[in-house]
């Protein structure tokens, strides 16, 4: 890869803050001239290295305080690294802290000119783009009001509009889009797509795993200032979920894996399916996705599944309109109070099409089960109204204690369903629209 293709190169970057317990320690430190240390070191980032190519959109994800903003500020040049280096290639526009680039006393119009000047545009250039900027922001007469009168939504509209309409080579967006409403967010992502097509690189910080999967070509996961995963968005996002909810992946204990020869076979007759309630045979089933991501504390496990479409067991393809039967076998290895089974269907891009759980469906029979050593079979059925394409089913068994959810066995993207083309509609799902017409006498 030629170095001309690189928009951002971050090499071994670290940032250390000096933490003073008392304000006077700062003064004492100045007087001590390095002979004594009155602060403790806090490494907000440690040894971060990555490259972003031109035209790439990279997502940065991580829990609060993991170092995302520190990293972006250093790339934008508003914060100095302690160690390491950053090389950038081209004009950088950034949407960092909300309203940070605006003077609250100035009007929106004045701030547009000021912001664009900072980004290197002449007055003539801004004159030419002003109407586009104002129309994208779509804040009406507020454009001539002082920015201090703006709502946070208006502020982000104007800020995004300026930064994205000046055709930056690198656009950095720090969580700002979370403030806008859904319609504006969609408009922003469309603009990001255009910028990317024109060769701009985008660095996007978000807590939304769907945004990462949908819009980014790769992702970086930060945790406590350390880069713990880089690469394919789905994998990075799964690891992030693991950090958020999963006390990190544990090998599920007490589950025997059985050999090929021992695997139970299913008859072609849908009514005659038998699931294994003792052994983990999930991966032996047709439709199992070997790239599933599995984690949980092992207090329960999802051992087996059965899938049929209009009675055909484990179909290789499904047609829109068919009735899908999904049966899942769960075994409890500990006593579990009010266990919940979750089922989610996602597109291959990671967009959730449908998600539901036994609690929201008020499946009360399930909630009485959960004794150590017992097993339960859950049956779900639905009409497949999905458009043609590849879908992944995620299953999860968890318990809830107040706000805290404990995942016992989550099998993300564990079953692959391929839906074959149906020419009657386009889009994601068949909403079963009824259309009628009647002649009108003129
Ligand atoms: N000026 C500072 N002095 C000392 N510590 C700081 C300073 N700025 C940030 N930190 C610390 O550095 C760590 C990383 O902060 P940063 O704001 O980069 O995290 P973040 O991932 O952007 O978090 P969030 O998702 O909450 O915005 C945090 O522990 C924070 O408290």
Short mmCIF file of C-alpha atoms and ligand atoms in Angstrom, two decimals:
data_model
loop_
_atom_site.label_atom_id
_atom_site.label_comp_id
_atom_site.label_asym_id
_atom_site.label_seq_id
_atom_site.Cartn_x
_atom_site.Cartn_y
_atom_site.Cartn_z
CA UNK A 1 0.00 0.00 0.00
CA UNK A 2 1.53 3.33 -1.03
CA UNK A 3 1.77 5.97 1.66
CA UNK A 4 -0.37 8.21 -0.61
CA UNK A 5 -3.32 5.89 0.11
CA UNK A 6 -3.08 6.52 3.82
CA UNK A 7 -5.28 9.24 5.33
CA UNK A 8 -4.34 8.70 8.99
CA UNK A 9 -1.43 6.76 10.43
CA UNK A 10 -1.29 6.43 14.21
CA UNK A 11 1.89 4.84 15.57
CA UNK A 12 2.41 3.68 19.12
CA UNK A 13 0.36 6.56 20.48
CA UNK A 14 0.00 7.08 24.23
CA UNK A 15 -1.39 9.82 26.41
CA UNK A 16 -0.60 10.23 30.07
CA UNK A 17 -2.45 12.71 32.28
CA UNK A 18 -0.97 14.00 35.50
CA UNK A 19 -3.48 13.72 38.30
CA UNK A 20 -3.03 16.07 41.24
CA UNK A 21 -4.90 15.07 44.38
CA UNK A 22 -4.98 18.69 45.67
CA UNK A 23 -4.83 21.96 43.69
CA UNK A 24 -1.78 23.11 45.63
CA UNK A 25 0.16 20.04 44.44
CA UNK A 26 0.17 21.59 40.99
CA UNK A 27 1.93 24.66 42.35
CA UNK A 28 4.34 22.54 44.39
CA UNK A 29 5.16 20.58 41.23
CA UNK A 30 6.07 23.79 39.40
CA UNK A 31 8.30 24.88 42.25
CA UNK A 32 9.93 21.44 42.56
CA UNK A 33 11.18 21.71 38.94
CA UNK A 34 11.14 17.98 38.48
CA UNK A 35 13.05 17.09 41.66
CA UNK A 36 9.97 15.63 43.30
CA UNK A 37 6.70 14.27 41.88
CA UNK A 38 3.41 15.61 43.30
CA UNK A 39 1.13 13.89 40.80
CA UNK A 40 0.22 10.38 39.86
CA UNK A 41 0.25 9.25 36.27
CA UNK A 42 -2.91 8.15 34.49
CA UNK A 43 -2.53 6.58 31.05
CA UNK A 44 -5.70 7.43 29.14
CA UNK A 45 -4.28 5.72 26.03
CA UNK A 46 -1.47 3.22 25.63
CA UNK A 47 0.39 2.14 22.49
CA UNK A 48 -2.34 2.68 19.92
CA UNK A 49 -1.41 1.94 16.30
CA UNK A 50 -3.57 1.76 13.20
CA UNK A 51 -3.86 3.08 9.65
CA UNK A 52 -6.88 4.46 7.87
CA UNK A 53 -6.89 4.43 4.10
CA UNK A 54 -8.47 7.05 1.90
CA UNK A 55 -12.17 6.36 1.40
CA UNK A 56 -12.40 4.18 4.48
CA UNK A 57 -14.92 4.66 7.30
CA UNK A 58 -13.59 3.43 10.60
CA UNK A 59 -15.67 3.15 13.74
CA UNK A 60 -14.25 3.58 17.22
CA UNK A 61 -16.20 1.92 19.97
CA UNK A 62 -15.60 1.44 23.67
CA UNK A 63 -17.14 1.96 27.07
CA UNK A 64 -17.27 5.38 28.75
CA UNK A 65 -13.80 6.55 29.63
CA UNK A 66 -12.03 4.09 27.33
CA UNK A 67 -10.07 6.88 25.60
CA UNK A 68 -12.08 7.53 22.42
CA UNK A 69 -12.27 11.33 22.75
CA UNK A 70 -8.64 11.53 23.83
CA UNK A 71 -7.66 9.69 20.65
CA UNK A 72 -9.78 11.92 18.41
CA UNK A 73 -8.49 15.10 20.04
CA UNK A 74 -4.92 14.01 19.39
CA UNK A 75 -5.72 13.23 15.74
CA UNK A 76 -7.30 16.68 15.39
CA UNK A 77 -4.25 18.26 16.99
CA UNK A 78 -6.07 19.81 19.97
CA UNK A 79 -4.23 17.53 22.42
CA UNK A 80 -0.55 16.63 22.44
CA UNK A 81 0.47 12.96 22.66
CA UNK A 82 2.81 11.85 25.43
CA UNK A 83 4.45 9.26 23.16
CA UNK A 84 4.02 8.11 19.58
CA UNK A 85 3.09 9.93 16.42
CA UNK A 86 0.17 10.76 14.14
CA UNK A 87 0.41 11.49 10.44
CA UNK A 88 -2.58 12.86 8.58
CA UNK A 89 -2.96 13.50 4.90
CA UNK A 90 -5.37 16.29 3.85
CA UNK A 91 -7.89 18.70 5.33
CA UNK A 92 -9.42 17.51 8.60
CA UNK A 93 -12.88 18.54 9.68
CA UNK A 94 -14.14 17.46 13.07
CA UNK A 95 -17.30 17.39 15.09
CA UNK A 96 -16.04 16.93 18.59
CA UNK A 97 -17.68 18.26 21.73
CA UNK A 98 -21.09 19.70 20.99
CA UNK A 99 -20.88 23.39 20.07
CA UNK A 100 -17.16 23.51 20.87
CA UNK A 101 -16.39 25.16 17.54
CA UNK A 102 -19.02 27.88 17.94
CA UNK A 103 -18.93 31.26 19.61
CA UNK A 104 -22.25 31.42 21.50
CA UNK A 105 -22.61 35.19 21.07
CA UNK A 106 -22.33 35.05 17.26
CA UNK A 107 -25.21 34.12 14.97
CA UNK A 108 -25.29 30.82 13.13
CA UNK A 109 -24.35 32.64 9.91
CA UNK A 110 -21.33 34.32 11.55
CA UNK A 111 -20.25 31.02 13.06
CA UNK A 112 -20.44 29.32 9.67
CA UNK A 113 -18.00 31.90 8.24
CA UNK A 114 -15.75 31.66 11.29
CA UNK A 115 -15.70 27.85 11.31
CA UNK A 116 -15.07 27.60 7.58
CA UNK A 117 -12.23 30.14 7.85
CA UNK A 118 -10.61 27.99 10.56
CA UNK A 119 -10.90 25.05 8.16
CA UNK A 120 -9.02 27.08 5.54
CA UNK A 121 -11.81 28.40 3.31
CA UNK A 122 -11.79 31.95 1.94
CA UNK A 123 -14.84 34.24 2.26
CA UNK A 124 -15.62 33.73 -1.45
CA UNK A 125 -15.56 29.96 -1.03
CA UNK A 126 -17.93 30.18 1.94
CA UNK A 127 -20.22 32.56 0.01
CA UNK A 128 -20.53 29.90 -2.70
CA UNK A 129 -21.34 27.12 -0.20
CA UNK A 130 -23.42 29.07 2.31
CA UNK A 131 -26.81 28.19 0.84
CA UNK A 132 -25.94 24.48 0.81
CA UNK A 133 -24.76 24.65 4.40
CA UNK A 134 -27.90 26.48 5.57
CA UNK A 135 -30.23 24.23 3.62
CA UNK A 136 -28.58 21.05 4.95
CA UNK A 137 -28.79 22.35 8.54
CA UNK A 138 -32.44 23.26 7.92
CA UNK A 139 -32.84 25.44 11.02
CA UNK A 140 -34.83 28.18 9.28
CA UNK A 141 -34.64 31.70 10.71
CA UNK A 142 -32.43 30.51 13.57
CA UNK A 143 -29.46 30.86 11.23
CA UNK A 144 -29.51 34.62 12.07
CA UNK A 145 -29.96 34.10 15.82
CA UNK A 146 -27.08 33.88 18.31
CA UNK A 147 -26.01 30.27 18.75
CA UNK A 148 -26.60 30.50 22.54
CA UNK A 149 -30.33 30.39 21.75
CA UNK A 150 -30.00 27.08 19.89
CA UNK A 151 -31.20 23.73 21.16
CA UNK A 152 -28.56 20.98 21.19
CA UNK A 153 -30.22 19.48 18.11
CA UNK A 154 -29.91 22.77 16.17
CA UNK A 155 -26.31 23.11 17.21
CA UNK A 156 -25.39 19.67 15.88
CA UNK A 157 -27.32 20.29 12.67
CA UNK A 158 -25.33 23.42 11.93
CA UNK A 159 -22.02 21.96 13.08
CA UNK A 160 -22.40 18.81 10.97
CA UNK A 161 -23.52 20.88 8.02
CA UNK A 162 -20.44 23.14 8.07
CA UNK A 163 -17.98 20.32 8.62
CA UNK A 164 -19.43 18.06 5.98
CA UNK A 165 -20.11 20.66 3.26
CA UNK A 166 -16.54 21.90 3.04
CA UNK A 167 -15.44 18.63 1.39
CA UNK A 168 -12.93 17.51 3.98
CA UNK A 169 -10.38 14.79 3.25
CA UNK A 170 -10.86 13.43 6.77
CA UNK A 171 -14.04 13.87 8.78
CA UNK A 172 -14.04 13.03 12.46
CA UNK A 173 -17.37 12.65 14.21
CA UNK A 174 -17.44 12.11 17.97
CA UNK A 175 -20.82 10.79 19.08
CA UNK A 176 -22.36 14.10 17.91
CA UNK A 177 -24.92 12.45 15.69
CA UNK A 178 -26.58 10.84 18.69
CA UNK A 179 -28.05 14.27 19.45
CA UNK A 180 -29.91 14.69 16.16
CA UNK A 181 -33.29 13.14 15.47
CA UNK A 182 -33.58 9.96 13.40
CA UNK A 183 -34.43 11.80 10.17
CA UNK A 184 -31.45 14.08 10.48
CA UNK A 185 -29.21 11.14 11.36
CA UNK A 186 -30.27 9.38 8.17
CA UNK A 187 -29.46 12.53 6.20
CA UNK A 188 -26.04 12.72 7.87
CA UNK A 189 -25.23 9.12 7.04
CA UNK A 190 -26.23 9.73 3.43
CA UNK A 191 -23.85 12.70 3.38
CA UNK A 192 -21.10 10.55 4.94
CA UNK A 193 -21.66 8.01 2.19
CA UNK A 194 -21.24 10.69 -0.50
CA UNK A 195 -18.06 12.00 1.15
CA UNK A 196 -16.70 8.48 1.32
CA UNK A 197 -17.50 7.90 -2.35
CA UNK A 198 -15.51 11.03 -3.14
CA UNK A 199 -12.53 9.52 -1.36
CA UNK A 200 -12.85 11.10 2.10
CA UNK A 201 -11.96 9.06 5.18
CA UNK A 202 -14.33 9.07 8.11
CA UNK A 203 -13.61 8.33 11.72
CA UNK A 204 -16.78 7.74 13.65
CA UNK A 205 -17.08 7.38 17.41
CA UNK A 206 -20.35 5.86 18.46
CA UNK A 207 -21.88 3.63 21.09
CA UNK A 208 -24.22 2.23 18.47
CA UNK A 209 -23.05 -1.17 17.30
CA UNK A 210 -25.54 -1.05 14.43
CA UNK A 211 -23.99 2.18 13.11
CA UNK A 212 -20.58 0.51 13.21
CA UNK A 213 -21.75 -2.55 11.33
CA UNK A 214 -23.80 -0.61 8.79
CA UNK A 215 -21.49 2.27 8.00
CA UNK A 216 -17.92 1.25 8.78
CA UNK A 217 -15.46 -0.78 6.77
CA UNK A 218 -13.49 -1.59 9.91
CA UNK A 219 -13.62 -0.83 13.61
CA UNK A 220 -11.40 -0.36 16.63
CA UNK A 221 -12.39 -1.37 20.15
CA UNK A 222 -10.77 0.53 23.01
CA UNK A 223 -10.90 -0.61 26.61
CA UNK A 224 -9.19 1.22 29.47
CA UNK A 225 -6.99 3.04 26.95
CA UNK A 226 -5.86 -0.14 25.23
CA UNK A 227 -6.76 -1.16 21.68
CA UNK A 228 -8.14 -4.64 22.26
CA UNK A 229 -9.63 -5.45 18.85
CA UNK A 230 -9.21 -4.03 15.35
CA UNK A 231 -10.74 -5.20 12.09
CA UNK A 232 -13.99 -6.54 10.74
CA UNK A 233 -16.89 -4.53 12.28
CA UNK A 234 -19.07 -7.51 13.26
CA UNK A 235 -16.25 -9.17 15.16
CA UNK A 236 -15.29 -5.94 16.92
CA UNK A 237 -18.90 -5.20 17.87
CA UNK A 238 -19.40 -8.72 19.23
CA UNK A 239 -16.35 -8.30 21.41
CA UNK A 240 -17.75 -4.95 22.61
CA UNK A 241 -21.04 -6.63 23.57
CA UNK A 242 -18.99 -9.16 25.42
CA UNK A 243 -17.30 -6.39 27.38
CA UNK A 244 -20.59 -4.68 28.11
CA UNK A 245 -22.67 -7.61 29.19
CA UNK A 246 -20.59 -10.70 29.28
CA UNK A 247 -17.90 -10.63 31.97
CA UNK A 248 -15.77 -11.70 28.95
CA UNK A 249 -16.22 -14.99 27.23
CA UNK A 250 -15.99 -18.05 29.45
CA UNK A 251 -15.74 -21.59 28.21
CA UNK A 252 -19.07 -23.15 28.90
CA UNK A 253 -18.56 -25.86 31.44
CA UNK A 254 -20.24 -29.18 31.96
CA UNK A 255 -21.30 -29.58 28.37
CA UNK A 256 -20.01 -32.58 26.51
CA UNK A 257 -19.42 -32.21 22.79
CA UNK A 258 -20.27 -35.41 21.01
CA UNK A 259 -18.58 -37.01 18.04
CA UNK A 260 -19.98 -37.03 14.51
CA UNK A 261 -21.08 -40.65 14.75
CA UNK A 262 -23.16 -40.00 17.86
CA UNK A 263 -25.13 -37.14 16.39
CA UNK A 264 -28.84 -37.82 16.38
CA UNK A 265 -30.47 -37.80 12.99
CA UNK A 266 -33.79 -36.16 12.28
CA UNK A 267 -36.48 -37.71 10.25
CA UNK A 268 -37.84 -35.79 7.25
CA UNK A 269 -41.14 -35.65 9.09
CA UNK A 270 -41.41 -32.28 10.82
CA UNK A 271 -43.61 -33.62 13.61
CA UNK A 272 -41.03 -36.22 14.54
CA UNK A 273 -38.15 -34.01 15.50
CA UNK A 274 -36.25 -34.84 18.63
CA UNK A 275 -33.88 -32.43 20.24
CA UNK A 276 -30.92 -33.35 22.35
CA UNK A 277 -31.31 -32.09 25.92
CA UNK A 278 -28.05 -33.46 27.31
CA UNK A 279 -25.36 -32.83 24.73
CA UNK A 280 -24.38 -29.77 22.78
CA UNK A 281 -25.22 -30.81 19.23
CA UNK A 282 -26.15 -27.33 18.03
CA UNK A 283 -23.19 -27.11 15.67
CA UNK A 284 -24.11 -30.39 13.97
CA UNK A 285 -27.36 -29.01 12.58
CA UNK A 286 -27.85 -27.85 8.99
CA UNK A 287 -28.01 -24.05 9.05
CA UNK A 288 -25.59 -23.70 11.96
CA UNK A 289 -23.26 -20.75 11.37
CA UNK A 290 -19.70 -21.79 12.28
CA UNK A 291 -18.87 -18.09 12.71
CA UNK A 292 -21.36 -17.68 15.54
CA UNK A 293 -20.13 -15.71 18.54
CA UNK A 294 -20.88 -17.47 21.79
CA UNK A 295 -20.50 -16.26 25.32
CA UNK A 296 -22.09 -16.35 28.75
CA UNK A 297 -21.36 -17.60 32.25
CA UNK A 298 -22.46 -21.16 31.49
CA UNK A 299 -25.27 -21.34 34.08
CA UNK A 300 -27.54 -22.49 31.24
CA UNK A 301 -26.83 -23.62 27.72
CA UNK A 302 -28.58 -23.73 24.41
CA UNK A 303 -27.83 -27.26 23.27
CA UNK A 304 -29.79 -27.90 20.13
CA UNK A 305 -32.25 -26.43 17.62
CA UNK A 306 -34.72 -27.57 15.05
CA UNK A 307 -35.79 -25.40 12.13
CA UNK A 308 -38.48 -26.16 9.57
CA UNK A 309 -40.13 -24.20 6.77
CA UNK A 310 -43.69 -25.34 5.97
CA UNK A 311 -42.80 -28.65 7.59
CA UNK A 312 -39.54 -29.19 5.70
CA UNK A 313 -36.81 -29.85 8.28
CA UNK A 314 -33.60 -27.79 8.11
CA UNK A 315 -34.38 -26.24 4.69
CA UNK A 316 -31.49 -24.96 2.60
CA UNK A 317 -33.59 -21.99 1.48
CA UNK A 318 -36.79 -20.44 2.73
CA UNK A 319 -39.41 -18.63 0.69
CA UNK A 320 -41.18 -15.52 1.85
CA UNK A 321 -44.63 -16.52 3.06
CA UNK A 322 -43.60 -19.90 4.48
CA UNK A 323 -44.25 -20.76 8.12
CA UNK A 324 -41.04 -21.15 10.07
CA UNK A 325 -40.85 -23.34 13.13
CA UNK A 326 -37.86 -22.91 15.42
CA UNK A 327 -37.45 -25.16 18.43
CA UNK A 328 -34.64 -24.62 20.90
CA UNK A 329 -33.38 -26.87 23.66
CA UNK A 330 -32.09 -25.21 26.84
CA UNK A 331 -30.48 -26.95 29.81
CA UNK A 332 -29.97 -25.34 33.22
CA UNK A 333 -26.74 -26.03 35.08
CA UNK A 334 -27.71 -23.86 38.07
CA UNK A 335 -31.01 -22.84 39.62
CA UNK A 336 -32.12 -19.80 37.67
CA UNK A 337 -34.86 -17.43 38.73
CA UNK A 338 -37.07 -16.23 35.86
CA UNK A 339 -34.85 -17.11 32.91
CA UNK A 340 -35.49 -15.22 29.67
CA UNK A 341 -34.92 -16.51 26.14
CA UNK A 342 -34.20 -13.86 23.50
CA UNK A 343 -34.46 -14.33 19.75
CA UNK A 344 -33.14 -11.79 17.26
CA UNK A 345 -33.07 -11.89 13.48
CA UNK A 346 -30.49 -9.74 11.73
CA UNK A 347 -29.47 -9.10 8.16
CA UNK A 348 -25.94 -10.10 7.16
CA UNK A 349 -25.00 -6.42 7.55
CA UNK A 350 -26.00 -6.67 11.21
CA UNK A 351 -29.24 -4.70 11.06
CA UNK A 352 -31.82 -6.07 13.47
CA UNK A 353 -34.98 -6.94 11.59
CA UNK A 354 -36.81 -8.36 14.57
CA UNK A 355 -36.08 -9.06 18.19
CA UNK A 356 -38.24 -10.49 20.92
CA UNK A 357 -37.90 -12.36 24.21
CA UNK A 358 -39.93 -14.72 26.35
CA UNK A 359 -40.56 -11.93 28.88
CA UNK A 360 -41.90 -9.42 26.36
CA UNK A 361 -44.05 -12.18 24.86
CA UNK A 362 -45.27 -13.11 28.35
CA UNK A 363 -44.33 -16.75 27.82
CA UNK A 364 -45.13 -17.61 31.43
CA UNK A 365 -44.65 -21.38 31.04
CA UNK A 366 -40.98 -20.75 30.43
CA UNK A 367 -40.47 -18.63 33.49
CA UNK A 368 -41.37 -21.43 35.87
CA UNK A 369 -38.55 -23.58 34.56
CA UNK A 370 -34.96 -23.05 35.60
CA UNK A 371 -34.07 -25.78 38.07
CA UNK A 372 -30.53 -27.04 38.09
CA UNK A 373 -30.26 -30.15 35.90
CA UNK A 374 -33.59 -29.59 34.16
CA UNK A 375 -34.12 -28.92 30.47
CA UNK A 376 -36.77 -27.09 28.49
CA UNK A 377 -37.81 -26.98 24.87
CA UNK A 378 -39.06 -23.70 23.45
CA UNK A 379 -41.07 -23.56 20.27
CA UNK A 380 -41.35 -20.40 18.18
CA UNK A 381 -43.22 -20.03 14.93
CA UNK A 382 -43.69 -17.15 12.55
CA UNK A 383 -44.48 -16.39 8.93
CA UNK A 384 -41.36 -15.50 7.03
CA UNK A 385 -42.04 -12.10 5.51
CA UNK A 386 -38.38 -11.33 4.88
CA UNK A 387 -37.08 -10.21 1.52
CA UNK A 388 -34.55 -12.36 -0.28
CA UNK A 389 -31.13 -12.46 1.33
CA UNK A 390 -29.12 -13.94 4.15
CA UNK A 391 -30.28 -13.63 7.74
CA UNK A 392 -28.80 -14.73 11.03
CA UNK A 393 -30.72 -15.79 14.09
CA UNK A 394 -29.21 -15.02 17.50
CA UNK A 395 -30.42 -16.84 20.60
CA UNK A 396 -29.71 -15.97 24.18
CA UNK A 397 -30.62 -17.18 27.61
CA UNK A 398 -30.27 -14.71 30.47
CA UNK A 399 -31.64 -13.68 33.84
CA UNK A 400 -32.35 -10.20 35.06
CA UNK A 401 -31.77 -8.73 38.52
CA UNK A 402 -33.21 -5.24 38.41
CA UNK A 403 -31.36 -3.41 35.64
CA UNK A 404 -28.54 -5.96 35.58
CA UNK A 405 -28.78 -8.66 32.94
CA UNK A 406 -26.67 -11.80 33.32
CA UNK A 407 -26.15 -13.65 30.04
CA UNK A 408 -25.81 -17.41 30.58
CA UNK A 409 -25.50 -18.54 26.99
CA UNK A 410 -25.63 -16.15 24.07
CA UNK A 411 -25.25 -17.63 20.63
CA UNK A 412 -25.01 -14.62 18.33
CA UNK A 413 -25.63 -15.20 14.63
CA UNK A 414 -25.81 -18.92 15.31
CA UNK A 415 -28.36 -19.97 12.67
CA UNK A 416 -28.17 -18.93 9.03
CA UNK A 417 -31.39 -18.59 7.06
CA UNK A 418 -31.32 -17.93 3.36
CA UNK A 419 -34.49 -16.44 1.92
CA UNK A 420 -34.94 -16.88 -1.80
CA UNK A 421 -36.00 -14.05 -4.12
CA UNK A 422 -39.64 -13.14 -4.25
CA UNK A 423 -40.46 -10.80 -7.11
CA UNK A 424 -43.71 -9.54 -5.55
CA UNK A 425 -42.01 -6.90 -3.41
CA UNK A 426 -38.74 -5.18 -2.69
CA UNK A 427 -37.27 -3.83 0.56
CA UNK A 428 -36.60 -5.63 3.82
CA UNK A 429 -39.96 -7.21 4.67
CA UNK A 430 -43.22 -8.06 3.01
CA UNK A 431 -45.82 -5.97 4.80
CA UNK A 432 -48.61 -7.77 2.95
CA UNK A 433 -49.88 -4.57 1.41
CA UNK A 434 -53.34 -4.80 -0.12
CA UNK A 435 -53.81 -2.86 -3.29
CA UNK A 436 -57.10 -2.32 -5.08
CA UNK A 437 -58.32 -0.04 -7.82
CA UNK A 438 -61.70 1.06 -9.05
CA UNK A 439 -62.56 2.83 -12.25
CA UNK A 440 -63.64 6.41 -11.83
CA UNK A 441 -66.32 7.90 -14.03
CA UNK A 442 -65.20 11.21 -15.51
N1 LIG B 1 -7.76 16.37 31.23
C1 LIG B 1 -7.81 15.17 31.81
N2 LIG B 1 -7.15 14.94 32.97
C2 LIG B 1 -7.18 13.73 33.54
N3 LIG B 1 -7.85 12.65 33.06
C3 LIG B 1 -8.52 12.83 31.91
C4 LIG B 1 -8.56 14.09 31.23
N4 LIG B 1 -9.31 13.95 30.12
C5 LIG B 1 -9.75 12.67 30.10
N5 LIG B 1 -9.27 12.00 31.18
C6 LIG B 1 -9.50 10.59 31.52
O1 LIG B 1 -9.04 9.81 30.44
C7 LIG B 1 -9.90 8.67 30.25
C8 LIG B 1 -10.36 8.64 28.81
O2 LIG B 1 -11.26 9.72 28.61
P1 LIG B 1 -12.01 9.96 27.22
O3 LIG B 1 -12.86 11.19 27.37
O4 LIG B 1 -11.02 9.93 26.12
O5 LIG B 1 -12.93 8.66 27.13
P2 LIG B 1 -14.13 8.34 26.13
O6 LIG B 1 -13.92 6.94 25.67
O7 LIG B 1 -14.24 9.39 25.08
O8 LIG B 1 -15.38 8.39 27.09
P3 LIG B 1 -16.94 8.75 26.79
O9 LIG B 1 -17.51 7.59 26.01
O10 LIG B 1 -17.51 8.83 28.16
O11 LIG B 1 -16.96 10.04 26.05
C9 LIG B 1 -11.02 8.81 31.26
O12 LIG B 1 -10.73 8.00 32.37
C10 LIG B 1 -10.99 10.27 31.65
O13 LIG B 1 -11.42 10.44 32.98
#
